[in-house]
């Protein structure tokens, strides 16, 4: 007779669930994920899971058993066999520490190629294109952004390519300026190239590009989510450039890029997401009525909006006009108040302290495209 102690099916089920919970905590720690970011990653992999449930699976495995669908998706997300997730203690396997996506160091090489560093360190940046953090990013995307000249309203459309160049993640941008050469009558393009860096800790991708022909450097960043068996389909980025035209000033705007080209008929639905707005929607009464007349919003929804929201009058002042008015109205001794008055007007005006590409922005535009039939393959 064997001396091995037998356990009931219930006891064995509990042991497996608790081991998986420990392994999931360990993998989240290795990848720099918290419960909220893991929820986002599940959503990217096709599962809408409540963060409260994730908390229960992680912290109370004795009462909350992991659904098989979650087990399968965790296997995909972390690129690890499901058998290992539930049968082995990953915290005791040195391979998972050595192959951590955090085991790279950008500062120790002159070439910028990441090299191995202390595997216990978690606050590192990744440039090594062979790293699993870059899975799902390679390929060509169509990108859309507004020109930096306020007089131009037609969006700029370009191609963004991300590729592995001798273990360095390179990015190339070819941007149509909407202008034609006087001689050839062909469109003029701006070309940029640079590198991609990932911060797993901050869940962010950073791209620094340059154009030697234009003596220009630009920068954009977007949210990073780890993809193992899926490709990134679209994302909204925050861009920092220098404005075009005769006067050059630092400019921040948004750029949307998609693995599928956006059809001309759908582009008017995408462009409003490029505006530097927020969750507060301020709209003129005349334009609100235009929405109703064109039946762009269901009448029942429109009625609820107008009945539940109290309208308030707003005054629109042009800063140049205010400055001119102050200059011509104030006495010579009081002209030093011009900037003070402008500051107070700005303080009390409707404005945003910052603009960010939130989870809501990324989620809403992706859901819009999914509803229109994009990324169905």
Short mmCIF file of N, CA, C and O in Angstrom, two decimals, residues 89-189:
data_model
loop_
_atom_site.label_atom_id
_atom_site.label_comp_id
_atom_site.label_asym_id
_atom_site.label_seq_id
_atom_site.Cartn_x
_atom_site.Cartn_y
_atom_site.Cartn_z
N UNK A 89 4.99 25.59 -9.47
CA UNK A 89 5.21 26.82 -8.70
C UNK A 89 6.20 27.69 -9.48
O UNK A 89 7.41 27.45 -9.43
N UNK A 90 5.68 28.68 -10.21
CA UNK A 90 6.55 29.49 -11.08
C UNK A 90 7.55 30.31 -10.29
O UNK A 90 8.62 30.66 -10.80
N UNK A 91 7.23 30.62 -9.05
CA UNK A 91 8.13 31.45 -8.25
C UNK A 91 9.44 30.73 -7.94
O UNK A 91 10.44 31.37 -7.61
N UNK A 92 9.44 29.41 -8.07
CA UNK A 92 10.65 28.63 -7.76
C UNK A 92 11.43 28.27 -9.01
O UNK A 92 12.48 27.63 -8.91
N UNK A 93 10.93 28.66 -10.20
CA UNK A 93 11.62 28.33 -11.45
C UNK A 93 12.51 29.48 -11.88
O UNK A 93 12.00 30.55 -12.22
N UNK A 94 13.82 29.31 -11.87
CA UNK A 94 14.72 30.42 -12.22
C UNK A 94 14.52 30.92 -13.65
O UNK A 94 14.79 32.06 -13.95
N UNK A 95 14.03 30.06 -14.55
CA UNK A 95 13.88 30.47 -15.95
C UNK A 95 12.91 31.64 -16.08
O UNK A 95 13.08 32.51 -16.92
N UNK A 96 11.90 31.65 -15.23
CA UNK A 96 10.92 32.72 -15.35
C UNK A 96 11.44 34.04 -14.80
O UNK A 96 10.93 35.09 -15.14
N UNK A 97 12.44 33.95 -13.93
CA UNK A 97 13.09 35.19 -13.48
C UNK A 97 14.06 35.67 -14.55
O UNK A 97 14.11 36.85 -14.86
N UNK A 98 14.81 34.73 -15.14
CA UNK A 98 15.82 35.12 -16.12
C UNK A 98 15.21 35.65 -17.41
O UNK A 98 15.79 36.48 -18.09
N UNK A 99 14.03 35.13 -17.76
CA UNK A 99 13.39 35.55 -19.01
C UNK A 99 12.37 36.64 -18.80
O UNK A 99 11.60 36.96 -19.69
N UNK A 100 12.37 37.21 -17.62
CA UNK A 100 11.45 38.31 -17.36
C UNK A 100 11.64 39.44 -18.35
O UNK A 100 12.74 39.72 -18.78
N UNK A 101 10.57 40.10 -18.73
CA UNK A 101 10.68 41.21 -19.68
C UNK A 101 11.41 42.39 -19.06
O UNK A 101 11.72 43.35 -19.75
N UNK A 102 11.71 42.29 -17.78
CA UNK A 102 12.41 43.39 -17.13
C UNK A 102 13.92 43.16 -17.08
O UNK A 102 14.65 43.95 -16.50
N UNK A 103 14.39 42.08 -17.70
CA UNK A 103 15.82 41.76 -17.59
C UNK A 103 16.63 42.41 -18.69
O UNK A 103 17.42 41.78 -19.36
N UNK A 104 16.40 43.71 -18.93
CA UNK A 104 17.14 44.42 -19.96
C UNK A 104 17.63 45.75 -19.41
O UNK A 104 17.03 46.35 -18.54
N UNK A 105 18.75 46.20 -19.97
CA UNK A 105 19.34 47.46 -19.53
C UNK A 105 19.73 48.27 -20.76
O UNK A 105 20.49 47.81 -21.59
N UNK A 106 19.16 49.44 -20.89
CA UNK A 106 19.43 50.27 -22.06
C UNK A 106 20.68 51.12 -21.91
O UNK A 106 21.23 51.59 -22.89
N UNK A 107 21.09 51.37 -20.68
CA UNK A 107 22.15 52.35 -20.46
C UNK A 107 23.54 51.76 -20.53
O UNK A 107 24.51 52.49 -20.53
N UNK A 108 23.66 50.46 -20.62
CA UNK A 108 24.98 49.85 -20.50
C UNK A 108 25.64 49.60 -21.84
O UNK A 108 26.73 49.05 -21.89
N UNK A 109 25.01 49.96 -22.95
CA UNK A 109 25.61 49.71 -24.25
C UNK A 109 25.64 50.99 -25.06
O UNK A 109 24.75 51.82 -24.98
N UNK A 110 26.66 51.13 -25.88
CA UNK A 110 26.77 52.31 -26.72
C UNK A 110 25.83 52.24 -27.91
O UNK A 110 25.50 53.25 -28.52
N UNK A 111 25.40 51.03 -28.28
CA UNK A 111 24.53 50.88 -29.45
C UNK A 111 23.07 51.09 -29.12
O UNK A 111 22.25 51.24 -30.01
N UNK A 112 22.73 51.07 -27.83
CA UNK A 112 21.34 51.24 -27.45
C UNK A 112 20.59 49.92 -27.41
O UNK A 112 19.41 49.88 -27.10
N UNK A 113 21.26 48.79 -27.76
CA UNK A 113 20.61 47.49 -27.71
C UNK A 113 20.59 47.01 -26.28
O UNK A 113 21.58 47.07 -25.57
N UNK A 114 19.44 46.55 -25.83
CA UNK A 114 19.29 46.16 -24.44
C UNK A 114 20.13 44.92 -24.13
O UNK A 114 20.24 44.01 -24.93
N UNK A 115 20.70 44.89 -22.96
CA UNK A 115 21.45 43.73 -22.51
C UNK A 115 20.89 43.27 -21.18
O UNK A 115 20.12 43.96 -20.54
N UNK A 116 21.27 42.06 -20.77
CA UNK A 116 20.74 41.50 -19.53
C UNK A 116 21.26 42.22 -18.31
O UNK A 116 22.39 42.68 -18.25
N UNK A 117 20.39 42.31 -17.34
CA UNK A 117 20.72 43.00 -16.10
C UNK A 117 20.18 42.19 -14.94
O UNK A 117 19.71 41.08 -15.09
N UNK A 118 20.19 42.76 -13.77
CA UNK A 118 19.67 42.09 -12.58
C UNK A 118 18.21 41.71 -12.79
O UNK A 118 17.36 42.58 -12.96
N UNK A 119 17.85 40.42 -12.78
CA UNK A 119 16.48 40.02 -13.06
C UNK A 119 15.50 40.45 -12.00
O UNK A 119 14.31 40.42 -12.22
N UNK A 120 15.99 40.83 -10.83
CA UNK A 120 15.07 41.25 -9.78
C UNK A 120 14.66 42.71 -9.93
O UNK A 120 13.77 43.18 -9.24
N UNK A 121 15.36 43.45 -10.79
CA UNK A 121 15.02 44.85 -10.99
C UNK A 121 13.82 44.97 -11.91
O UNK A 121 13.72 44.27 -12.90
N UNK A 122 12.88 45.88 -11.59
CA UNK A 122 11.63 45.96 -12.34
C UNK A 122 11.40 47.32 -12.97
O UNK A 122 10.44 47.50 -13.70
N UNK A 123 12.26 48.26 -12.73
CA UNK A 123 12.07 49.61 -13.27
C UNK A 123 13.04 49.84 -14.42
O UNK A 123 14.00 50.58 -14.30
N UNK A 124 12.79 49.14 -15.53
CA UNK A 124 13.69 49.24 -16.67
C UNK A 124 12.91 49.52 -17.94
O UNK A 124 11.72 49.29 -18.03
N UNK A 125 13.63 50.02 -18.93
CA UNK A 125 13.04 50.30 -20.24
C UNK A 125 13.50 49.23 -21.22
O UNK A 125 14.60 48.69 -21.09
N UNK A 126 12.69 48.95 -22.22
CA UNK A 126 12.97 47.88 -23.16
C UNK A 126 13.06 48.44 -24.58
O UNK A 126 12.14 49.11 -25.04
N UNK A 127 14.19 48.14 -25.26
CA UNK A 127 14.35 48.47 -26.67
C UNK A 127 14.64 47.24 -27.51
O UNK A 127 14.56 47.29 -28.74
N UNK A 128 14.95 46.14 -26.86
CA UNK A 128 15.30 44.91 -27.57
C UNK A 128 14.06 44.36 -28.26
O UNK A 128 13.11 43.92 -27.62
N UNK A 129 14.06 44.38 -29.60
CA UNK A 129 12.89 43.95 -30.37
C UNK A 129 12.59 42.47 -30.20
O UNK A 129 11.49 42.02 -30.52
N UNK A 130 13.57 41.69 -29.71
CA UNK A 130 13.35 40.26 -29.48
C UNK A 130 12.57 40.02 -28.19
O UNK A 130 12.13 38.89 -27.93
N UNK A 131 12.43 41.05 -27.38
CA UNK A 131 11.74 40.91 -26.11
C UNK A 131 10.26 40.64 -26.34
O UNK A 131 9.64 41.18 -27.26
N UNK A 132 9.66 39.81 -25.49
CA UNK A 132 8.26 39.44 -25.65
C UNK A 132 7.32 40.62 -25.52
O UNK A 132 6.17 40.56 -25.97
N UNK A 133 7.78 41.72 -24.92
CA UNK A 133 6.93 42.89 -24.77
C UNK A 133 6.52 43.48 -26.12
O UNK A 133 5.49 44.15 -26.23
N UNK A 134 7.33 43.22 -27.18
CA UNK A 134 7.05 43.78 -28.49
C UNK A 134 6.15 42.88 -29.35
O UNK A 134 5.83 43.25 -30.48
N UNK A 135 5.78 41.73 -28.83
CA UNK A 135 4.92 40.84 -29.61
C UNK A 135 3.61 41.53 -29.95
O UNK A 135 2.98 42.14 -29.11
N UNK A 136 3.22 41.43 -31.20
CA UNK A 136 1.95 42.02 -31.63
C UNK A 136 2.06 43.42 -32.17
O UNK A 136 1.07 43.97 -32.68
N UNK A 137 3.25 44.04 -32.09
CA UNK A 137 3.39 45.43 -32.51
C UNK A 137 3.91 45.58 -33.95
O UNK A 137 3.67 46.60 -34.58
N UNK A 138 4.63 44.59 -34.45
CA UNK A 138 5.30 44.75 -35.74
C UNK A 138 4.30 44.78 -36.89
O UNK A 138 3.27 44.10 -36.86
N UNK A 139 4.62 45.59 -37.89
CA UNK A 139 3.75 45.69 -39.06
C UNK A 139 3.57 47.15 -39.45
O UNK A 139 4.22 48.06 -38.93
N UNK A 140 2.65 47.37 -40.40
CA UNK A 140 2.38 48.71 -40.92
C UNK A 140 0.99 49.17 -40.52
O UNK A 140 0.03 48.38 -40.57
N UNK A 141 0.90 50.41 -40.10
CA UNK A 141 -0.36 51.00 -39.65
C UNK A 141 -0.65 52.25 -40.49
O UNK A 141 0.26 52.92 -40.97
N UNK A 142 -1.93 52.56 -40.61
CA UNK A 142 -2.36 53.83 -41.21
C UNK A 142 -2.57 54.82 -40.09
O UNK A 142 -3.22 54.50 -39.09
N UNK A 143 -2.02 56.01 -40.22
CA UNK A 143 -2.14 56.98 -39.13
C UNK A 143 -2.84 58.25 -39.62
O UNK A 143 -2.76 58.63 -40.79
N UNK A 144 -3.54 58.90 -38.68
CA UNK A 144 -4.38 60.05 -38.97
C UNK A 144 -4.16 61.11 -37.90
O UNK A 144 -4.20 60.81 -36.71
N UNK A 145 -3.94 62.36 -38.32
CA UNK A 145 -3.78 63.46 -37.39
C UNK A 145 -4.10 64.77 -38.11
O UNK A 145 -4.08 64.84 -39.34
N UNK A 146 -4.43 65.78 -37.31
CA UNK A 146 -4.73 67.09 -37.88
C UNK A 146 -3.43 67.87 -38.12
O UNK A 146 -2.47 67.72 -37.35
N UNK A 147 -3.39 68.74 -39.14
CA UNK A 147 -2.23 69.61 -39.34
C UNK A 147 -2.08 70.57 -38.16
O UNK A 147 -3.05 70.85 -37.44
N UNK A 148 -0.89 71.08 -37.99
CA UNK A 148 -0.65 72.03 -36.90
C UNK A 148 -1.02 73.46 -37.28
O UNK A 148 -0.93 74.36 -36.46
N UNK A 149 -1.41 73.68 -38.54
CA UNK A 149 -1.88 74.99 -38.97
C UNK A 149 -3.39 75.04 -38.82
O UNK A 149 -4.11 74.20 -39.37
N UNK A 150 -3.89 76.01 -38.04
CA UNK A 150 -5.33 76.09 -37.77
C UNK A 150 -6.15 76.33 -39.02
O UNK A 150 -7.34 76.02 -39.05
N UNK A 151 -5.54 76.91 -40.05
CA UNK A 151 -6.27 77.20 -41.29
C UNK A 151 -6.50 75.95 -42.13
O UNK A 151 -7.32 75.96 -43.05
N UNK A 152 -5.79 74.86 -41.82
CA UNK A 152 -5.94 73.61 -42.57
C UNK A 152 -6.76 72.62 -41.75
O UNK A 152 -6.39 72.28 -40.63
N UNK A 153 -7.87 72.17 -42.32
CA UNK A 153 -8.77 71.28 -41.59
C UNK A 153 -8.76 69.85 -42.12
O UNK A 153 -9.27 68.95 -41.45
N UNK A 154 -8.19 69.65 -43.30
CA UNK A 154 -8.13 68.30 -43.86
C UNK A 154 -7.08 67.50 -43.11
O UNK A 154 -5.95 67.95 -42.92
N UNK A 155 -7.42 66.29 -42.65
CA UNK A 155 -6.46 65.52 -41.86
C UNK A 155 -5.28 65.05 -42.68
O UNK A 155 -5.37 64.86 -43.90
N UNK A 156 -4.16 64.87 -42.01
CA UNK A 156 -2.98 64.28 -42.63
C UNK A 156 -3.05 62.76 -42.46
O UNK A 156 -3.44 62.26 -41.40
N UNK A 157 -2.70 62.05 -43.51
CA UNK A 157 -2.75 60.58 -43.48
C UNK A 157 -1.38 60.05 -43.84
O UNK A 157 -0.74 60.53 -44.78
N UNK A 158 -0.92 59.09 -43.08
CA UNK A 158 0.40 58.54 -43.34
C UNK A 158 0.47 57.06 -43.03
O UNK A 158 -0.54 56.42 -42.70
N UNK A 159 1.66 56.51 -43.18
CA UNK A 159 1.91 55.11 -42.86
C UNK A 159 2.98 55.02 -41.78
O UNK A 159 4.02 55.68 -41.86
N UNK A 160 2.68 54.22 -40.76
CA UNK A 160 3.59 54.02 -39.64
C UNK A 160 4.01 52.56 -39.65
O UNK A 160 3.16 51.67 -39.62
N UNK A 161 5.33 52.31 -39.71
CA UNK A 161 5.83 50.94 -39.77
C UNK A 161 6.72 50.66 -38.56
O UNK A 161 7.62 51.45 -38.25
N UNK A 162 6.44 49.55 -37.88
CA UNK A 162 7.24 49.11 -36.73
C UNK A 162 7.89 47.78 -37.11
O UNK A 162 7.19 46.85 -37.53
N UNK A 163 9.21 47.67 -36.97
CA UNK A 163 9.88 46.44 -37.37
C UNK A 163 11.10 46.17 -36.51
O UNK A 163 11.63 47.06 -35.83
N UNK A 164 11.54 44.91 -36.57
CA UNK A 164 12.73 44.46 -35.85
C UNK A 164 13.94 44.68 -36.77
O UNK A 164 14.05 44.06 -37.82
N UNK A 165 14.83 45.57 -36.37
CA UNK A 165 16.03 45.86 -37.15
C UNK A 165 17.25 45.48 -36.33
O UNK A 165 17.76 46.26 -35.53
N UNK A 166 17.68 44.24 -36.51
CA UNK A 166 18.85 43.74 -35.78
C UNK A 166 18.67 43.92 -34.28
O UNK A 166 19.54 44.46 -33.58
N UNK A 167 17.51 43.47 -33.79
CA UNK A 167 17.15 43.48 -32.36
C UNK A 167 16.79 44.85 -31.82
O UNK A 167 16.50 44.99 -30.63
N UNK A 168 16.80 45.87 -32.66
CA UNK A 168 16.33 47.19 -32.24
C UNK A 168 14.95 47.40 -32.84
O UNK A 168 14.74 47.16 -34.03
N UNK A 169 14.00 47.82 -32.05
CA UNK A 169 12.66 48.09 -32.55
C UNK A 169 12.65 49.46 -33.22
O UNK A 169 12.76 50.48 -32.56
N UNK A 170 12.54 49.46 -34.54
CA UNK A 170 12.58 50.69 -35.32
C UNK A 170 11.16 51.09 -35.73
O UNK A 170 10.29 50.25 -35.93
N UNK A 171 10.97 52.40 -35.88
CA UNK A 171 9.68 52.92 -36.34
C UNK A 171 9.94 53.91 -37.47
O UNK A 171 10.88 54.71 -37.42
N UNK A 172 9.11 53.82 -38.51
CA UNK A 172 9.22 54.70 -39.67
C UNK A 172 7.85 55.34 -39.92
O UNK A 172 6.83 54.67 -39.86
N UNK A 173 7.86 56.62 -40.21
CA UNK A 173 6.63 57.35 -40.48
C UNK A 173 6.75 58.08 -41.81
O UNK A 173 7.69 58.85 -42.03
N UNK A 174 5.81 57.81 -42.71
CA UNK A 174 5.72 58.50 -44.00
C UNK A 174 4.40 59.25 -44.01
O UNK A 174 3.33 58.66 -44.01
N UNK A 175 4.48 60.59 -44.02
CA UNK A 175 3.31 61.42 -43.82
C UNK A 175 3.01 62.27 -45.05
O UNK A 175 3.86 63.01 -45.54
N UNK A 176 1.78 62.14 -45.53
CA UNK A 176 1.32 62.93 -46.68
C UNK A 176 0.98 64.34 -46.20
O UNK A 176 0.13 64.52 -45.34
N UNK A 177 1.61 65.36 -46.77
CA UNK A 177 1.39 66.74 -46.33
C UNK A 177 0.16 67.39 -46.96
O UNK A 177 -0.18 68.52 -46.63
N UNK A 178 -0.49 66.67 -47.88
CA UNK A 178 -1.64 67.21 -48.64
C UNK A 178 -1.23 68.33 -49.60
O UNK A 178 -2.09 69.02 -50.15
N UNK A 179 0.06 68.52 -49.78
CA UNK A 179 0.56 69.54 -50.71
C UNK A 179 1.27 68.85 -51.88
O UNK A 179 1.86 67.79 -51.70
N UNK A 180 1.21 69.48 -53.06
CA UNK A 180 1.81 68.88 -54.24
C UNK A 180 3.02 69.69 -54.71
O UNK A 180 3.06 70.90 -54.57
N UNK A 181 3.98 68.98 -55.27
CA UNK A 181 5.15 69.61 -55.84
C UNK A 181 4.74 70.40 -57.08
O UNK A 181 3.96 69.94 -57.91
N UNK A 182 5.27 71.61 -57.21
CA UNK A 182 4.88 72.48 -58.33
C UNK A 182 5.27 71.88 -59.68
O UNK A 182 4.57 72.08 -60.68
N UNK A 183 6.35 71.14 -59.72
CA UNK A 183 6.83 70.59 -60.99
C UNK A 183 6.21 69.23 -61.31
O UNK A 183 5.60 69.05 -62.37
N UNK A 184 6.35 68.29 -60.39
CA UNK A 184 5.87 66.93 -60.65
C UNK A 184 4.37 66.76 -60.41
O UNK A 184 3.76 65.80 -60.87
N UNK A 185 3.78 67.70 -59.66
CA UNK A 185 2.35 67.64 -59.31
C UNK A 185 2.03 66.43 -58.44
O UNK A 185 0.87 66.05 -58.29
N UNK A 186 3.04 65.83 -57.83
CA UNK A 186 2.85 64.71 -56.93
C UNK A 186 2.86 65.19 -55.49
O UNK A 186 3.47 66.22 -55.17
N UNK A 187 2.18 64.44 -54.62
CA UNK A 187 2.10 64.82 -53.21
C UNK A 187 3.48 64.80 -52.56
O UNK A 187 4.32 63.95 -52.87
N UNK A 188 3.69 65.74 -51.66
CA UNK A 188 4.94 65.82 -50.91
C UNK A 188 4.78 65.06 -49.60
O UNK A 188 3.78 65.23 -48.89
N UNK A 189 5.76 64.23 -49.30
CA UNK A 189 5.72 63.43 -48.07
C UNK A 189 6.85 63.86 -47.13
O UNK A 189 7.94 64.23 -47.57
#
